Coordinates of C-alpha atoms in Angstrom, one line a residue:
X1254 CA 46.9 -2.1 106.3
X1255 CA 50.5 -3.4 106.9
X1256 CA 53.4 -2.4 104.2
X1257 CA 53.5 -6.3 103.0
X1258 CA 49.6 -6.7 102.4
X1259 CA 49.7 -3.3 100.5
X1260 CA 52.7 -4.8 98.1
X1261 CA 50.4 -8.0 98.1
X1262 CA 47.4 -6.1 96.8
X1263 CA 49.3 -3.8 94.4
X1264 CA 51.1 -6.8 92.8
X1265 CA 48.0 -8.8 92.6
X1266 CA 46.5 -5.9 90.7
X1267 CA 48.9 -6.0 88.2
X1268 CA 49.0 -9.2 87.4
X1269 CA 45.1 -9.3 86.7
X1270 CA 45.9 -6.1 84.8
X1271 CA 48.7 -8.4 82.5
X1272 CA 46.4 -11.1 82.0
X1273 CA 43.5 -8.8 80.7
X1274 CA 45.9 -6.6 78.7
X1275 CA 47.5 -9.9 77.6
X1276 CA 43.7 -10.9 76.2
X1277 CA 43.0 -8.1 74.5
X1278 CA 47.1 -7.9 72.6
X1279 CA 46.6 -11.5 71.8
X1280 CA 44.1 -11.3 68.3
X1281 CA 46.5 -8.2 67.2
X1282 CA 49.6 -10.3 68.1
X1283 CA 48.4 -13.4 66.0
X1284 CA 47.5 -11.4 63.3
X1285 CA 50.8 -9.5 63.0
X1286 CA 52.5 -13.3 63.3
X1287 CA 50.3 -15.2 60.6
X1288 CA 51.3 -12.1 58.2
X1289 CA 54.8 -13.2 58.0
X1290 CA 53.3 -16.3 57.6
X1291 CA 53.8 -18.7 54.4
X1292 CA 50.7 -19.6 52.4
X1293 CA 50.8 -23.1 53.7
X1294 CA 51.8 -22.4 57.2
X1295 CA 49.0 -19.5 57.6
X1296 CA 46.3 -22.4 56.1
X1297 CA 47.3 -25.1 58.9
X1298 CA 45.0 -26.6 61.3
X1299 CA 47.4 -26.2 64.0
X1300 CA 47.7 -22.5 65.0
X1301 CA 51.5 -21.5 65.8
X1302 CA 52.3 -18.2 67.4
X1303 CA 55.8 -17.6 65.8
X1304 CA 56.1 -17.7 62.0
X1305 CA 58.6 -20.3 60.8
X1306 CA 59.8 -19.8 58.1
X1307 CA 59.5 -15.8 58.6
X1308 CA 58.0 -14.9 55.4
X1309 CA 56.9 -11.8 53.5
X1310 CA 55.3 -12.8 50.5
X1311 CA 52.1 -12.0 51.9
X1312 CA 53.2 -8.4 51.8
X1313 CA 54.5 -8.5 48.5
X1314 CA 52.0 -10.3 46.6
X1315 CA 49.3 -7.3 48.2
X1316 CA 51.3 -4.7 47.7
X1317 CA 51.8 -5.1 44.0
X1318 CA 48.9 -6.5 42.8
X1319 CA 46.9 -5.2 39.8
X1320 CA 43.8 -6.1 40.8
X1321 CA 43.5 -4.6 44.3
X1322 CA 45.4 -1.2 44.7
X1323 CA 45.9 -1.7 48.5
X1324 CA 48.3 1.6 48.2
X1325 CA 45.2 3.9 46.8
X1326 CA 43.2 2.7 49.0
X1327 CA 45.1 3.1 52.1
X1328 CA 45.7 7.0 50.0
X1329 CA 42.2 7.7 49.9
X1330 CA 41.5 6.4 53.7
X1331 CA 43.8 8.5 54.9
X1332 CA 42.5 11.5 53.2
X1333 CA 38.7 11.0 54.1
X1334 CA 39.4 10.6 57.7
X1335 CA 42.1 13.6 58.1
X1336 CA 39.4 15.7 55.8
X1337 CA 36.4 13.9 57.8
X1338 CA 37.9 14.7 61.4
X1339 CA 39.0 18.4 60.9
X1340 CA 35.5 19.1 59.2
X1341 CA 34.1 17.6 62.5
X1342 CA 36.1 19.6 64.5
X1343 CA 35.0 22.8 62.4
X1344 CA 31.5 22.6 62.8
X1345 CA 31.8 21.2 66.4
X1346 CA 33.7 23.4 68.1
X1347 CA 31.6 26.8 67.7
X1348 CA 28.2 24.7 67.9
X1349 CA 29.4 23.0 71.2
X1350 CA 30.4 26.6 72.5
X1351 CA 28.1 28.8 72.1
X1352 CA 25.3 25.8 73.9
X1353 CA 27.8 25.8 76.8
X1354 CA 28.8 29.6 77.4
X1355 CA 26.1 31.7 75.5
X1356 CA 22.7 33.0 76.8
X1357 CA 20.4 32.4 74.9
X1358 CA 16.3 31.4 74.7
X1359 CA 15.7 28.0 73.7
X1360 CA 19.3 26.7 74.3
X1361 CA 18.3 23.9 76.5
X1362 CA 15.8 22.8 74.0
X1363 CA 18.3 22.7 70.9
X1364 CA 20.9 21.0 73.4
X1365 CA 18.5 18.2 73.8
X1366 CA 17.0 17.8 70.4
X1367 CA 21.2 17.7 69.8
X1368 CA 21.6 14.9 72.0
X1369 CA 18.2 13.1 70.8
X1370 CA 19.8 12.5 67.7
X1371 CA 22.3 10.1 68.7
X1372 CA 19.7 7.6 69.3
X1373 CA 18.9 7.8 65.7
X1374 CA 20.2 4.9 64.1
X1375 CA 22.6 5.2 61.1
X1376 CA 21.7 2.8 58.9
X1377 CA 18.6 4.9 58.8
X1378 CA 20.2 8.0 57.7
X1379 CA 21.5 5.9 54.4
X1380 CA 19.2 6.5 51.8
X1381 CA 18.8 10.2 52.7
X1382 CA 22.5 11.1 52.4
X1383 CA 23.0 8.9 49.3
X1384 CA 20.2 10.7 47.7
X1385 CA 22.0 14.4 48.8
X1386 CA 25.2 13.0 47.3
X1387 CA 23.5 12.6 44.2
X1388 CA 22.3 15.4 43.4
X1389 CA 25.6 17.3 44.7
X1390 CA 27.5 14.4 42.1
X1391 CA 29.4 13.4 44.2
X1392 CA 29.3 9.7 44.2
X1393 CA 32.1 8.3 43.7
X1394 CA 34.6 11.1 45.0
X1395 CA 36.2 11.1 48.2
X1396 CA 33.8 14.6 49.3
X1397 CA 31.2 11.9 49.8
X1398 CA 32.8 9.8 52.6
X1399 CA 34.0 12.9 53.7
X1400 CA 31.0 15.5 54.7
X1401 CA 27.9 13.7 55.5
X1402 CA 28.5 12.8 59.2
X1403 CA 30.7 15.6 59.5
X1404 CA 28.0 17.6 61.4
X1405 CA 27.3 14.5 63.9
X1406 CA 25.6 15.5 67.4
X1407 CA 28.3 13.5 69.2
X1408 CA 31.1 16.2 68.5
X1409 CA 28.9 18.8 69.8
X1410 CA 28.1 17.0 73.2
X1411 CA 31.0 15.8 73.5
X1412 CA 33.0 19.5 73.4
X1413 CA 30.3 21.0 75.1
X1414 CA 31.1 18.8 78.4
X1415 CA 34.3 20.3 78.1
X1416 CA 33.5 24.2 77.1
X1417 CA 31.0 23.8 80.4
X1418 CA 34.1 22.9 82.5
X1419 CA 36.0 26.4 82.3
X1420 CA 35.9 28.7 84.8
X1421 CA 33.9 32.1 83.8
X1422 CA 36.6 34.2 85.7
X1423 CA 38.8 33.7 82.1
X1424 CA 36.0 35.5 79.7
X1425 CA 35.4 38.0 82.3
X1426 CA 39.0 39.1 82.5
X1427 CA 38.8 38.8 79.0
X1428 CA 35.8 40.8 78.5
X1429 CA 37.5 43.6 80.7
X1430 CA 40.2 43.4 78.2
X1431 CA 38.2 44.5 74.9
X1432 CA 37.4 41.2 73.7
X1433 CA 34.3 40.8 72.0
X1434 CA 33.0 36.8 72.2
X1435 CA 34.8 35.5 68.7
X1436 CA 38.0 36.2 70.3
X1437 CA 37.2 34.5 73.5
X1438 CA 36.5 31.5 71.5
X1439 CA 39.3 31.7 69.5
X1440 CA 42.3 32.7 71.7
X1441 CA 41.3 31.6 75.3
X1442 CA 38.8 28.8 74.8
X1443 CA 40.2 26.6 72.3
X1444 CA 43.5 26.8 73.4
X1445 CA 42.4 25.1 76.4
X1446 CA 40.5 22.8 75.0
X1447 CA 43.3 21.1 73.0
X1448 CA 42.8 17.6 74.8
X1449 CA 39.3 17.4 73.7
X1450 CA 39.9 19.0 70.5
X1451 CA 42.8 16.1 69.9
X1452 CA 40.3 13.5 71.6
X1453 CA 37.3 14.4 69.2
X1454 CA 39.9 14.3 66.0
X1455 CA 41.2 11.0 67.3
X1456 CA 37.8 9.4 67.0
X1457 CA 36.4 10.8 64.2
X1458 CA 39.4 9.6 62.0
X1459 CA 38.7 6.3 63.6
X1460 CA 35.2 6.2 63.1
X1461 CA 35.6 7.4 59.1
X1462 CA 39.0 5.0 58.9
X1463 CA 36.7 2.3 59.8
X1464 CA 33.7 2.9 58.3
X1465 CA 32.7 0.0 55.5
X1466 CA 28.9 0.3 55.1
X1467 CA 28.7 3.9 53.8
X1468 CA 31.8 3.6 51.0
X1469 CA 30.3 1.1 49.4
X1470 CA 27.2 2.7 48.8
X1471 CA 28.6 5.7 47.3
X1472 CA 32.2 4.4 45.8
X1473 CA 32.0 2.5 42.7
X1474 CA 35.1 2.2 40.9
X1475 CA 38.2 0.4 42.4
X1476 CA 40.3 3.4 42.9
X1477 CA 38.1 5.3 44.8
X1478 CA 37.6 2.8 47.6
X1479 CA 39.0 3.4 50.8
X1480 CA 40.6 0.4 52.6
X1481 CA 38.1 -0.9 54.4
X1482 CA 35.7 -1.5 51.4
X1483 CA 38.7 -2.0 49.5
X1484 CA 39.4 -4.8 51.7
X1485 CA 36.1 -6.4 51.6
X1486 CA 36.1 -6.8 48.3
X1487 CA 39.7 -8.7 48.5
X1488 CA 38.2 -10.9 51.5
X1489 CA 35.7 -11.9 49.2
X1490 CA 38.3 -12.8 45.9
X1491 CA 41.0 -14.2 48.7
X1492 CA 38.4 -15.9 51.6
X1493 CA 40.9 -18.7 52.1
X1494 CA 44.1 -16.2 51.8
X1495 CA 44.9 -15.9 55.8
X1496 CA 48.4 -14.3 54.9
X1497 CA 47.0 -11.9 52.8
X1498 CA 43.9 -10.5 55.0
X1499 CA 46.2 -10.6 57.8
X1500 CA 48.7 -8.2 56.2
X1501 CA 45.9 -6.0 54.9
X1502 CA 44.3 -6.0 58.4
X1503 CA 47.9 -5.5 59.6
X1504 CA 48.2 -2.4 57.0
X1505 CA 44.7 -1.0 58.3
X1506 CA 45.2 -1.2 62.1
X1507 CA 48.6 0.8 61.6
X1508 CA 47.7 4.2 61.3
X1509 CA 45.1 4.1 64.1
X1510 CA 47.6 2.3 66.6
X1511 CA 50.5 4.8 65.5
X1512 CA 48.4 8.1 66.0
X1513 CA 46.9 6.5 69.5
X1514 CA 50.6 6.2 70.4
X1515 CA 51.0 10.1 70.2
X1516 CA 48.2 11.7 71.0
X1517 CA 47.6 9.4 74.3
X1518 CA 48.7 12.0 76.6
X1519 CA 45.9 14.1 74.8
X1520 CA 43.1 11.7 74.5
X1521 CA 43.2 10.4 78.7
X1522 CA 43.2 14.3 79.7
X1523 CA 40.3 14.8 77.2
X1524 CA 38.0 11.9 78.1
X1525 CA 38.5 12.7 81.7
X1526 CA 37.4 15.9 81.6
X1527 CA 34.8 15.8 78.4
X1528 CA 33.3 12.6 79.3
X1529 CA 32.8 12.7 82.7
X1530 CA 31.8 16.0 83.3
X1531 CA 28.8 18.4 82.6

């Protein structure tokens, strides 16, 4: 293959790869336009990409209304899914570790009945849980958006493609050294495992950020909503408001596309090596 038909192909590739990424900024790039949009402009039959006039009333009027305490909710979102995704790593991380690197009798049996329960479909796990947050009271509090998936099989699969991946030379040096197998864990394994550990926390807090179905079940008054069933409710009152539920979408998507922006680096290593791998 000549020098010119190799600069052909790579620039060919990268223009499919513009036109694809191009198609999936495009819904994110309206939205963000139509919330600077006026009232009457975000209404119109004719869809214009660039707001004019530039307007942030839409941002205003949601951000200090009465009626729908966008601020608490975007609070209480932000707390369930930093609580939600540090509990997941919690009970993950040993679970996933000792079913990759410990001996044991019936380990391949758990590991499996782990993995059968993804199949298991949520919505089936709803009444269950609601009833166990009753009788803990804790409906209505944030502890109930917070723990019940927190112990999910997909954690414990996923970490344990990655545990499987280091080399046993590092525990038996270890071992050598006097250490007994909680400070293998601790101080040689999940150190290591940082980009899975980051990828895992990454999509928990998405998964609980966007969660909808299971807050409204168990959050009843206004200020305990988190945004998403916060912002249901406002969809419904505001259906013909496209300025407003693009500036609470807008308000939503932010946290998730800012911590994907730093942890990246983190998430691409961890997939790679968790997801692929086993």
């Amino acid at each position: 293959m000549t020098p010119d038909t190799r600069r052909l192909r790579r620039a060919l590739l990268h223009l499919v790869l513009a036109v694809i990424a191009a198609l999936y900024l495009s819904p994110l790039v309206y939205m963000l336009s139509t919330s600077f949009k006026t009232r009457e402009a975000a209404g119109a039959t004719e869809p214009r990409w660039i707001p004019d006039p530039l307007s942030l009333d839409a941002y205003r009027e949601l951000l200090g209304s009465a009626d729908s305490p966008i601020v608490t909710w975007f609070v209480n979102s932000l707390a369930a899914a930093t609580g939600h995704a540090a509990l997941v790593l919690v009970t993950a991380a040993p679970a996933a570790y000792a079913l990759a690197r410990l001996r044991f009798r019936g380990r391949n049996a758990i590991f499996a009945t782990v993995v059968a329960t993804l199949f298991v479909p949520p919505v089936v796990l709803l009444i269950p849980n609601f009833l166990i947050v009753n009788e803990l009271a804790w409906v209505d509090s944030l502890p109930a958006v917070i723990v019940p998936a927190a112990a999910g099989a997909f954690g414990v699969f996923f970490l344990r493609q990655f545990f499987v991946t280091l080399p046993g030379e590092l525990e038996e040096a270890a071992e050598l050294d006097g250490c007994n197998r909680w400070q293998i864990f601790t101080t040689i394994a999940l150190p290591l495992a940082r980009p899975a550990l980051v990828t895992l926390f990454l999509l928990s807090f998405l998964t609980n950020w966007n969660d909808f179905l299971w807050p409204i079940f168990v959050l009843l008054s206004p200020e305990s909503l988190t945004l998403p069933s916060g912002l249901g409710n406002f969809q419904s009152a505001n259906s013909i408001r496209y300025d407003l539920l693009m500036a609470g979408a807008v308000i939503a998507s932010l946290p998730v596309i800012v911590l994907y922006l730093v942890a990246q680096r983190w998430v691409i290593e961890g997939i790679s090596r968790s997801g692929l791998k086993g």
